Coordinates of C-alpha atoms in Angstrom, one line a residue:
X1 CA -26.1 -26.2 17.5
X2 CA -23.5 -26.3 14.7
X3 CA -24.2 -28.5 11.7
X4 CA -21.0 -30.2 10.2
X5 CA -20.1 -28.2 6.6
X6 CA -19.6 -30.3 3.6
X7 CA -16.2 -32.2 3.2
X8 CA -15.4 -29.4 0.3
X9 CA -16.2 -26.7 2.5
X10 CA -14.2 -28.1 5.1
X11 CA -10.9 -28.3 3.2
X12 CA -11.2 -24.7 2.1
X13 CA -11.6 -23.1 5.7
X14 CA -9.0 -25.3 6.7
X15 CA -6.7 -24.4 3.9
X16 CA -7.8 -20.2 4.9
X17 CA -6.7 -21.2 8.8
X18 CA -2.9 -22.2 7.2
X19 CA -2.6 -18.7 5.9
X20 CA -3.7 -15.8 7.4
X21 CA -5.6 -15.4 10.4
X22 CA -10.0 -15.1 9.7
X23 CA -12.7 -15.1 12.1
X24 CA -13.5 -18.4 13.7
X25 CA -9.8 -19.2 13.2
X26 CA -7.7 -17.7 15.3
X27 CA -8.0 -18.7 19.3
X28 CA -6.0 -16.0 20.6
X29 CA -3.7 -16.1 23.4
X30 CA -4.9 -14.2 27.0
X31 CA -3.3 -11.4 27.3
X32 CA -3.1 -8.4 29.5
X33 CA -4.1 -4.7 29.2
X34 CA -3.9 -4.4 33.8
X35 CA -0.2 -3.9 33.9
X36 CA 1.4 -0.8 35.2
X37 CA 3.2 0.6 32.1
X38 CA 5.7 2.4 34.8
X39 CA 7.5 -1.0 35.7
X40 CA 9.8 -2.7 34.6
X41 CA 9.0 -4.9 31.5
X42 CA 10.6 -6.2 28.1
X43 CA 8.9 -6.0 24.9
X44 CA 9.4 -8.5 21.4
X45 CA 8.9 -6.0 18.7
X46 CA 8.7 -7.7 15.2
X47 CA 8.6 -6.1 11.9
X48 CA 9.6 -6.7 8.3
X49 CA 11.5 -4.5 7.0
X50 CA 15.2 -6.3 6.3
X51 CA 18.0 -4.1 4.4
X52 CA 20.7 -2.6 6.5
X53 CA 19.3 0.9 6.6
X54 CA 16.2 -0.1 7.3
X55 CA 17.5 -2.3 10.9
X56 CA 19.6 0.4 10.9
X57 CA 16.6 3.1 11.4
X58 CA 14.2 0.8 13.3
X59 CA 17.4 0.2 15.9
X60 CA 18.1 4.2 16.4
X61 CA 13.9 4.5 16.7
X62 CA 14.2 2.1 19.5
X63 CA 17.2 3.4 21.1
X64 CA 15.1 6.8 21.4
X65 CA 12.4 5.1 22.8
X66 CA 14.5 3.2 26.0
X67 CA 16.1 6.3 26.5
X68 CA 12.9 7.9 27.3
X69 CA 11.2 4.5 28.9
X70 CA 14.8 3.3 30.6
X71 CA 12.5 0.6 32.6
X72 CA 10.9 -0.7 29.1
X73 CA 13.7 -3.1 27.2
X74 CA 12.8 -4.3 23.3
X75 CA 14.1 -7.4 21.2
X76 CA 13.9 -6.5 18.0
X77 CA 13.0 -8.8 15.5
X78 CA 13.7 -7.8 11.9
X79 CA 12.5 -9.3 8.7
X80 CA 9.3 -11.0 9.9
X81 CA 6.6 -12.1 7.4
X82 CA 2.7 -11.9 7.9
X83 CA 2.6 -15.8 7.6
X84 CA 5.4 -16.1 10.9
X85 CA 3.6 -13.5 12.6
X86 CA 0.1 -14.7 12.6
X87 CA 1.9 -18.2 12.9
X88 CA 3.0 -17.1 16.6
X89 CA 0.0 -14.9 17.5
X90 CA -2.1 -18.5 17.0
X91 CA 0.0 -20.1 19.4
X92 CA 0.7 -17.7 21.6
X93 CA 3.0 -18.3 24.9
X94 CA 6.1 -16.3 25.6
X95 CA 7.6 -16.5 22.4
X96 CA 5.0 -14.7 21.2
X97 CA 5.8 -10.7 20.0
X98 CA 4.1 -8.0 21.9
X99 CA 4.5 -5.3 19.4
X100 CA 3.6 -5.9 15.9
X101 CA 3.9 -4.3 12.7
X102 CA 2.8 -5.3 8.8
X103 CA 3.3 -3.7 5.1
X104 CA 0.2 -5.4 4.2
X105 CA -2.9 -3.0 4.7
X106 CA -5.3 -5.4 3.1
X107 CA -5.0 -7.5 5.9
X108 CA -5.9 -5.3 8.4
X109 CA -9.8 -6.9 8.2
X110 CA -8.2 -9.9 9.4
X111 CA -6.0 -8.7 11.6
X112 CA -9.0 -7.0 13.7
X113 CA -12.0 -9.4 13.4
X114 CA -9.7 -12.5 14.3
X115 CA -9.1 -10.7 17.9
X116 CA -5.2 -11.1 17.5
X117 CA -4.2 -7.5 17.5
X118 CA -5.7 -5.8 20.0
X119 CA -8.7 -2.2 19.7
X120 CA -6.4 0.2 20.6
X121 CA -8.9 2.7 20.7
X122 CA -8.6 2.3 24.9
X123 CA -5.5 2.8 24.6
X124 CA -5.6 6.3 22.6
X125 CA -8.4 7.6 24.8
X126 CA -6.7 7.2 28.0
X127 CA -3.7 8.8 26.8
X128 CA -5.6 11.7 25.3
X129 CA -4.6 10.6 22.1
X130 CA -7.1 11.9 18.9
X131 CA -6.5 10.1 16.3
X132 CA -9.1 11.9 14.0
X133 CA -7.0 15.2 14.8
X134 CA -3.2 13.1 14.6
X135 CA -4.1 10.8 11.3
X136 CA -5.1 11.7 8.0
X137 CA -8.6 10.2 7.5
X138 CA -7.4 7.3 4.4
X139 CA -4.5 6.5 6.9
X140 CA -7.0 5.7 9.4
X141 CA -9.5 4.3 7.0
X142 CA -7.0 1.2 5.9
X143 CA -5.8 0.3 9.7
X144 CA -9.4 0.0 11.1
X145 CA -12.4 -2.3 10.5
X146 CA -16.0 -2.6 11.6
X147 CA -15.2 0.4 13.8
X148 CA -12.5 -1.0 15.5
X149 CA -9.3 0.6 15.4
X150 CA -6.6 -2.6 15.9
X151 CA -3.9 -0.8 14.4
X152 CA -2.1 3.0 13.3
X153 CA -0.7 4.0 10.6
X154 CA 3.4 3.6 10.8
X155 CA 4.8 5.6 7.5
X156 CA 2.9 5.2 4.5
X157 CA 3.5 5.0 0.8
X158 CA 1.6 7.2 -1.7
X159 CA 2.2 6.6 -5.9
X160 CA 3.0 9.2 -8.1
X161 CA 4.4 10.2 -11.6
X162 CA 8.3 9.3 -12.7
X163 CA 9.0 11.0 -15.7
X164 CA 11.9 11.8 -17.6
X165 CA 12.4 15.4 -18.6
X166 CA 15.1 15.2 -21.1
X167 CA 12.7 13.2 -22.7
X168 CA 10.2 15.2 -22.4
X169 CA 12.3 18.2 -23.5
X170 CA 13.1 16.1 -26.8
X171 CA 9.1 15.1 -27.5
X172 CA 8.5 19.0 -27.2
X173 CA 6.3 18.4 -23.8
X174 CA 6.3 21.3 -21.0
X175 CA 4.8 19.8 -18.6
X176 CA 3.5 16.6 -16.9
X177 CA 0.1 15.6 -17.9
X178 CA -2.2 15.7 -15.6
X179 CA -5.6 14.1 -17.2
X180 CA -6.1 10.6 -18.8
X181 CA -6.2 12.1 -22.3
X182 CA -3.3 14.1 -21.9
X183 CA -1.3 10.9 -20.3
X184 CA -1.7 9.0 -23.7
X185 CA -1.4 11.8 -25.7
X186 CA 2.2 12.3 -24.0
X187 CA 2.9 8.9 -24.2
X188 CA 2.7 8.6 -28.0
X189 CA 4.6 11.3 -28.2
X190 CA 7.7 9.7 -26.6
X191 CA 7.1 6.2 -27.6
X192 CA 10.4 5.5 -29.9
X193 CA 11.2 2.5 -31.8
X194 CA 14.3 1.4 -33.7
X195 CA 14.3 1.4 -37.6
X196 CA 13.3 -2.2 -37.5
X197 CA 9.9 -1.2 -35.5
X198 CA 11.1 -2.7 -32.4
X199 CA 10.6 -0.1 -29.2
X200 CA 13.4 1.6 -27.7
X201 CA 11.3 3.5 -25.4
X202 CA 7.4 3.2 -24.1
X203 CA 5.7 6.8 -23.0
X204 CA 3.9 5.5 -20.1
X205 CA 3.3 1.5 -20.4
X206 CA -0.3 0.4 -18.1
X207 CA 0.4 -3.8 -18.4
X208 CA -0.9 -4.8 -15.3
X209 CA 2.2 -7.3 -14.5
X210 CA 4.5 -4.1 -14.7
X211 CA 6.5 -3.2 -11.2
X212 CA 4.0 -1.5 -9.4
X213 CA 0.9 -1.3 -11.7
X214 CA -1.1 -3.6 -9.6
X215 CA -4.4 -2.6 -11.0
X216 CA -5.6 -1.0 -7.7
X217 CA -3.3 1.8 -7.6
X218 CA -4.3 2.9 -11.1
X219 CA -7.8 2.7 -10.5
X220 CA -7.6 5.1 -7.2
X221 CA -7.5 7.7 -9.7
X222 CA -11.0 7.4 -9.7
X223 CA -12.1 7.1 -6.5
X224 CA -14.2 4.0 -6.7
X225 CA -16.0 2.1 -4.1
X226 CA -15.4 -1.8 -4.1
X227 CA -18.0 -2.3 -1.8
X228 CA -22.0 -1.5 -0.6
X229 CA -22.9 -0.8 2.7
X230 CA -23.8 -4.5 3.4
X231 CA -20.4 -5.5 2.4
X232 CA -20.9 -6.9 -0.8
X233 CA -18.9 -6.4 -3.9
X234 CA -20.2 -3.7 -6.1
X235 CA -17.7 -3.4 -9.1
X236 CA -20.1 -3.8 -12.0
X237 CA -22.7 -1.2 -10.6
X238 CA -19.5 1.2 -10.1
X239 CA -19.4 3.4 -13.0
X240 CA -16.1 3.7 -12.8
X241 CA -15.1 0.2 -13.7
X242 CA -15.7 0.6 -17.1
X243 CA -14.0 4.1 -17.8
X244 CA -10.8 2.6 -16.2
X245 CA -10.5 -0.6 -18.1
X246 CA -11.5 1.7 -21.3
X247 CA -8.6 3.8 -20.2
X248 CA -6.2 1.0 -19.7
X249 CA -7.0 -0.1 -23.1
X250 CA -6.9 3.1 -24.8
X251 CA -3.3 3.4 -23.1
X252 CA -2.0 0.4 -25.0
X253 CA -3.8 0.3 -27.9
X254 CA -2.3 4.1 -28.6
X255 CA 1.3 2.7 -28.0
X256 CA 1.0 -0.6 -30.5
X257 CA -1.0 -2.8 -28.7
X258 CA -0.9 -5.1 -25.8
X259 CA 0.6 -7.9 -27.5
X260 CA 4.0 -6.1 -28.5
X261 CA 4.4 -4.6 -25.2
X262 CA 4.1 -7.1 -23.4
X263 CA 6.8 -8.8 -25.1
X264 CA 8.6 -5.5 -24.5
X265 CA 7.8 -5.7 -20.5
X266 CA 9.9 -9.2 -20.9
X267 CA 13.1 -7.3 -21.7
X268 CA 13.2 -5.0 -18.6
X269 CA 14.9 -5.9 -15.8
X270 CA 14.5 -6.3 -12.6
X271 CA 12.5 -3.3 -10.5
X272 CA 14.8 -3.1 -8.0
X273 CA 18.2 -3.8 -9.8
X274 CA 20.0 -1.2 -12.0
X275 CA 18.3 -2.7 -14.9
X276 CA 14.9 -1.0 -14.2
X277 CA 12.9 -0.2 -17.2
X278 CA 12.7 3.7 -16.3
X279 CA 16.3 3.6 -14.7
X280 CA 16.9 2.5 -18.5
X281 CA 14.6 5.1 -20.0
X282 CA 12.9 2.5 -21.7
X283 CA 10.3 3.8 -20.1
X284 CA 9.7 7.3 -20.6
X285 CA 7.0 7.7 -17.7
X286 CA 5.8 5.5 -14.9
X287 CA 3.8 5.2 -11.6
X288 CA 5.8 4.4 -8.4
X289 CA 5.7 5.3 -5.1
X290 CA 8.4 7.6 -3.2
X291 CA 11.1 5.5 -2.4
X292 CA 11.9 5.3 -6.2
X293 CA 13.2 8.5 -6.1
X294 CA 16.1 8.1 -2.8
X295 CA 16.9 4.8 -5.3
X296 CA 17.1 6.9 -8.5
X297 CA 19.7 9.0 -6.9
X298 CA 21.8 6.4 -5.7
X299 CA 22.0 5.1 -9.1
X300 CA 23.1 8.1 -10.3
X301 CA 20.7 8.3 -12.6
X302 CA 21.7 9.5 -16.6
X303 CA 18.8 11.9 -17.2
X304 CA 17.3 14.7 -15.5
X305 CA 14.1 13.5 -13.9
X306 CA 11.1 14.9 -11.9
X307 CA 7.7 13.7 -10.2
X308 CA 4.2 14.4 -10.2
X309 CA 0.7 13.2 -9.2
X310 CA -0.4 10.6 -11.3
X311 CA -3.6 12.0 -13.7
X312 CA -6.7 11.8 -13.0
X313 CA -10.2 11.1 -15.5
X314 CA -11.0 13.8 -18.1
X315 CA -14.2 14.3 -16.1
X316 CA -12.8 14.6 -12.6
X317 CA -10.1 17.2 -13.8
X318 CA -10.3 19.0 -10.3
X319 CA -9.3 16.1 -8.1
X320 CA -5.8 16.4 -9.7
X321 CA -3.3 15.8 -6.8
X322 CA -4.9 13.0 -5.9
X323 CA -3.3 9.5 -4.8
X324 CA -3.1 5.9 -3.7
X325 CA -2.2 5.8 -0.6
X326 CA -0.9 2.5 1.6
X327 CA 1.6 2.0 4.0
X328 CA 3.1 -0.1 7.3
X329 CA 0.8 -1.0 10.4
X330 CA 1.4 -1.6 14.0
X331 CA -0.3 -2.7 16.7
X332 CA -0.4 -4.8 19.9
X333 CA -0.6 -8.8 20.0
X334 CA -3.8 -10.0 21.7
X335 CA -1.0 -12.2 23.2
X336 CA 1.2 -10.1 25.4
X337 CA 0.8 -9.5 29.1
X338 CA 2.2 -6.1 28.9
X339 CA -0.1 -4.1 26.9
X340 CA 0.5 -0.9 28.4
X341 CA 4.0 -1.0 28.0
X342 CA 3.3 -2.4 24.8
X343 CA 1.0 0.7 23.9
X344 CA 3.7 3.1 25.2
X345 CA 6.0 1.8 22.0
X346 CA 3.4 2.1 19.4
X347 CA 2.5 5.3 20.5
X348 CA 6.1 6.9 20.4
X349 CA 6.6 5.2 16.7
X350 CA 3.2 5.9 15.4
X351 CA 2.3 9.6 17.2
X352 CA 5.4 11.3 18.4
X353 CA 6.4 14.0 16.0
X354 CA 9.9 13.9 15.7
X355 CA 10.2 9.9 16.0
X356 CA 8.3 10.1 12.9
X357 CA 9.7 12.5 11.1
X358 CA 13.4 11.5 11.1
X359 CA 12.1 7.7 10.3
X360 CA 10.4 8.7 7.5
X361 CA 14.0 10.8 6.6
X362 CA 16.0 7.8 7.5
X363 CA 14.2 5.2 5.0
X364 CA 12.4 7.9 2.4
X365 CA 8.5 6.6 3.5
X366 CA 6.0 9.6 4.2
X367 CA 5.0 10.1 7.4
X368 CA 1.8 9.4 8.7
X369 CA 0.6 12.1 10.8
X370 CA -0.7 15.4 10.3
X371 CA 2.3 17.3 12.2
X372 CA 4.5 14.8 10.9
X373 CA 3.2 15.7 7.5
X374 CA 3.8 19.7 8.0
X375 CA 7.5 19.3 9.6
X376 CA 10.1 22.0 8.5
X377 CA 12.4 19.0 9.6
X378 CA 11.2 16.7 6.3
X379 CA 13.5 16.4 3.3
X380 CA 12.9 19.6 1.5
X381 CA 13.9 17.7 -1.6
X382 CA 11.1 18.9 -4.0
X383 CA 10.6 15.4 -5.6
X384 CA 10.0 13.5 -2.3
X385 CA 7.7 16.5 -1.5
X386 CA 5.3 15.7 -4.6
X387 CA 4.8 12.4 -2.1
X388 CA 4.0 14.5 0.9
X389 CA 1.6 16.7 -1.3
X390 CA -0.6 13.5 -2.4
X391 CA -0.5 12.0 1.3
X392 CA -1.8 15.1 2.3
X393 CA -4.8 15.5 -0.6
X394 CA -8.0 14.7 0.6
X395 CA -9.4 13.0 -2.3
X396 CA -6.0 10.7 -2.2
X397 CA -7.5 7.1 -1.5
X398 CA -6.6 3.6 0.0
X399 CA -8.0 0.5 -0.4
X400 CA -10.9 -0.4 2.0
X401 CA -10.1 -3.6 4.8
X402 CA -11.9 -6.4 4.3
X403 CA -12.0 -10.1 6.5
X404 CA -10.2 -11.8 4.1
X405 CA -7.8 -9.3 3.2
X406 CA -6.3 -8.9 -0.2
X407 CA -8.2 -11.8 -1.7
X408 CA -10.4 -9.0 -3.1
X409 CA -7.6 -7.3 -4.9
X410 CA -6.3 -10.4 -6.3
X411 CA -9.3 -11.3 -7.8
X412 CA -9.3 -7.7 -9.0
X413 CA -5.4 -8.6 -10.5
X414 CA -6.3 -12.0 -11.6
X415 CA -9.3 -10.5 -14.1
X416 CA -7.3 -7.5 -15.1
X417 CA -4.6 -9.6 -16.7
X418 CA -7.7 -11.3 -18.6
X419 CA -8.9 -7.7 -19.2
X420 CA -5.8 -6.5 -20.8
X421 CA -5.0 -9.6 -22.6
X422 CA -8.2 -9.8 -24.3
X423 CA -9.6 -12.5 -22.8
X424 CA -13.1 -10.6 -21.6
X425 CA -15.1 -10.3 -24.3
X426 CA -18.3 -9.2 -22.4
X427 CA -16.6 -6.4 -20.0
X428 CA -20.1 -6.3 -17.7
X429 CA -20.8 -9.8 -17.7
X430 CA -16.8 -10.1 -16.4
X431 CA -17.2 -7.3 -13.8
X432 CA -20.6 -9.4 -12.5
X433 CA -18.4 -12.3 -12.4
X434 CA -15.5 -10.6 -10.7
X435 CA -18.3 -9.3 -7.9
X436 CA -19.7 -12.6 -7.3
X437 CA -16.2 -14.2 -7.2
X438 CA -15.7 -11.6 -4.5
X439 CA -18.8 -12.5 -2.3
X440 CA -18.0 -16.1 -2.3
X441 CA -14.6 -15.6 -1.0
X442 CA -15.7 -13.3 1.6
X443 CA -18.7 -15.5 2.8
X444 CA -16.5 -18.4 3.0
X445 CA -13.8 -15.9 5.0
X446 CA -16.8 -15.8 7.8
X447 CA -17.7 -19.2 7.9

């Protein structure tokens, strides 16, 4: 029997369905996994990514794949959000894409426990496909939940060290520093102001709001675990909660405080315009992932520049290399009637060596397989190579799925900003907080 939830409780679920998909939300679509993957058929692929070299290397990936698969046609479908996608997977019918693919890892948990992309892990074992021997175990780890495997890995992202080496050269530094200490003792040494105090450059600047310094990716360097076994949020019992926020602080308070750089992080422009901060060098150092560099060349950029792993804590020294790791996902709609065909795509954009290889070339992403990984046909340029390196690091980490995808993480955001500001003045009472915030989110995911 199902009891009737409170009005309150009611609203909230309801307002969950609008969004992305959850568990007891989604009514997928019957689809089909009996069809011959030999006949004829026409797939709808959609994915997101939109700029002209981008359509431009997902068309050439697809012309590769007909001209294998001749009988197999695909409608592309470019610039496609989570929120349209999960949209159509809901309401299924022809309209609906067979082929699916998402830059949002954190939703995987959702993706998998809502039945709307399909366990492909049939799929890969009656094609002989190992995916513990093809993947790199974090790749794996972020496009699977409760041991179902919905989607694979397509490219990934890992974040590493910018850093400018005339500046460097000025400040007297050899290298790039490769411990927590060493990063803010660097990034004193190339913080510059103007005679009236103002800055004119920031060494390495940690505000939370910044580009890309979503608290998450900073706190990989530790290698913490967000949750227990049950599932249950386990930040303030995770020693290294406190050690990064210390950290954080430390960073700013070494550079003037988080006050004046944050009024500093108001002048820069925007990340992906010419006016970014370390395009600028007002920023003399600063975590980004690979792409930055392909973007830093086309700029032309006015100083010499390099890349590195982002440091690590004092006290785990020897996991230097290290990384956060994220990327695309694709999979199958629960939806479409041609599975197998359907699985024949995702399997020549996801596994086939070569596919991968020159699509990682063709839009400057890391590839996502081992032999993709270890190709003499990458781009040998030694900066894009630093992001190859911390892909293929062991100890290089991605964030775990959950069923209500990245509402974790922006919780996470939401009490780093108070962090940062100031705001927390009991840090454990705050991390308690943060981990029952977490719960209730989740519990009300599953209900």
């Amino acid at each position: 029997m199902t009891f009737p939830r409170p009005p309150r409780l009611r609203l909230a679920a309801a307002l969950v369905c609008a969004g992305l998909l959850v568990p007891g939300c989604a009514h997928p679509g019957l689809g089909s996994a009996h069809d011959d993957p030999a006949a004829p058929a026409t797939l709808t692929f959609w994915h997101g990514w939109s700029t002209p070299a981008e359509k431009k290397a997902i068309g050439e990936s697809v012309a590769r794949f007909e001209k294998r698969h001749p009988h197999i046609t695909v409608n592309v479908v470019p610039d496609v959000t989570d929120e349209t996608m999960n949209q159509a997977l809901r309401a299924g019918g022809d309209q609906a894409p067979d082929v699916v693919s998402s830059f949002t890892t954190n939703n995987v948990g959702q993706y998998c426990s809502s039945g709307m992309w399909v366990d492909l892990d049939p799929f890969l074992k009656k094609t002989g496909v190992d995916k513990e021997k093809v993947f790199p175990k974090p790749l794996l780890d972020y496009t699977s939940y409760a041991g179902e495997q919905c989607a694979l890995p397509l490219l990934a992202d890992s974040y590493g060290l910018y850093y400018n080496k005339d500046a460097f050269q000025k400040a007297g530094i050899t290298r790039p520093p490769r411990t927590m200490s060493e990063l803010r003792r660097d990034a004193v040494k190339l913080t510059r102001r103007d005679g009236n105090g103002s800055y004119r450059q920031v060494g390495f600047m940690p505000n939370f709001r910044l580009y890309q310094n979503s608290p998450d990716r900073l706190f990989a360097q530790w290698g913490p675990e967000y949750f227990d076994r049950k599932g249950g949020a386990r930040l303030a019992e995770e020693p290294a909660s406190r050690k990064f926020f210390a950290t954080a602080r430390a960073l700013l308070n070494a550079q003037g405080g988080y006050g004046p750089l944050e009024t500093f992080r108001t002048t820069f422009g925007d990340e992906m315009s010419s006016q970014n901060a370390f395009l600028t060098q007002k920023l003399a150092m600063h975590m980004d992932g690979e792409w930055r560099g392909l973007m830093l060349r086309r700029a032309k950029a006015p100083f010499a520049w390099g890349t590195a792993p982002m440091p690590v804590p004092d006290d785990q020294a020897d996991t230097y290399g290290r990384g956060y790791l994220t990327g695309t996902v694709a999979g199958i709609a629960h939806s479409s009637r041609h599975q197998n065909a359907a699985w024949e795509l995702v399997k020549f954009l996801t596994v086939d060596t070569d596919q991968v290889v020159r699509f990682a070339n063709a839009i400057h992403n890391v590839p996502s397989t081992y032999a993709a990984l270890h190709s003499p046909g990458l781009d040998a340029d030694p900066t894009f190579r630093t992001f190859l390196d911390i892909a293929r690091n062991p100890r290089s980490v991605a964030l775990p799925p959950s069923t209500n995808g990245g509402q974790y993480v922006t919780a996470l955001q939401d009490f780093a900003y108070r962090v940062e500001a100031g705001k927390v003045p009991d840090l454990d009472a705050g991390l308690r907080g943060l981990d029952a915030q977490i719960d209730a989110d989740t519990l009300q995911s599953e209900n």
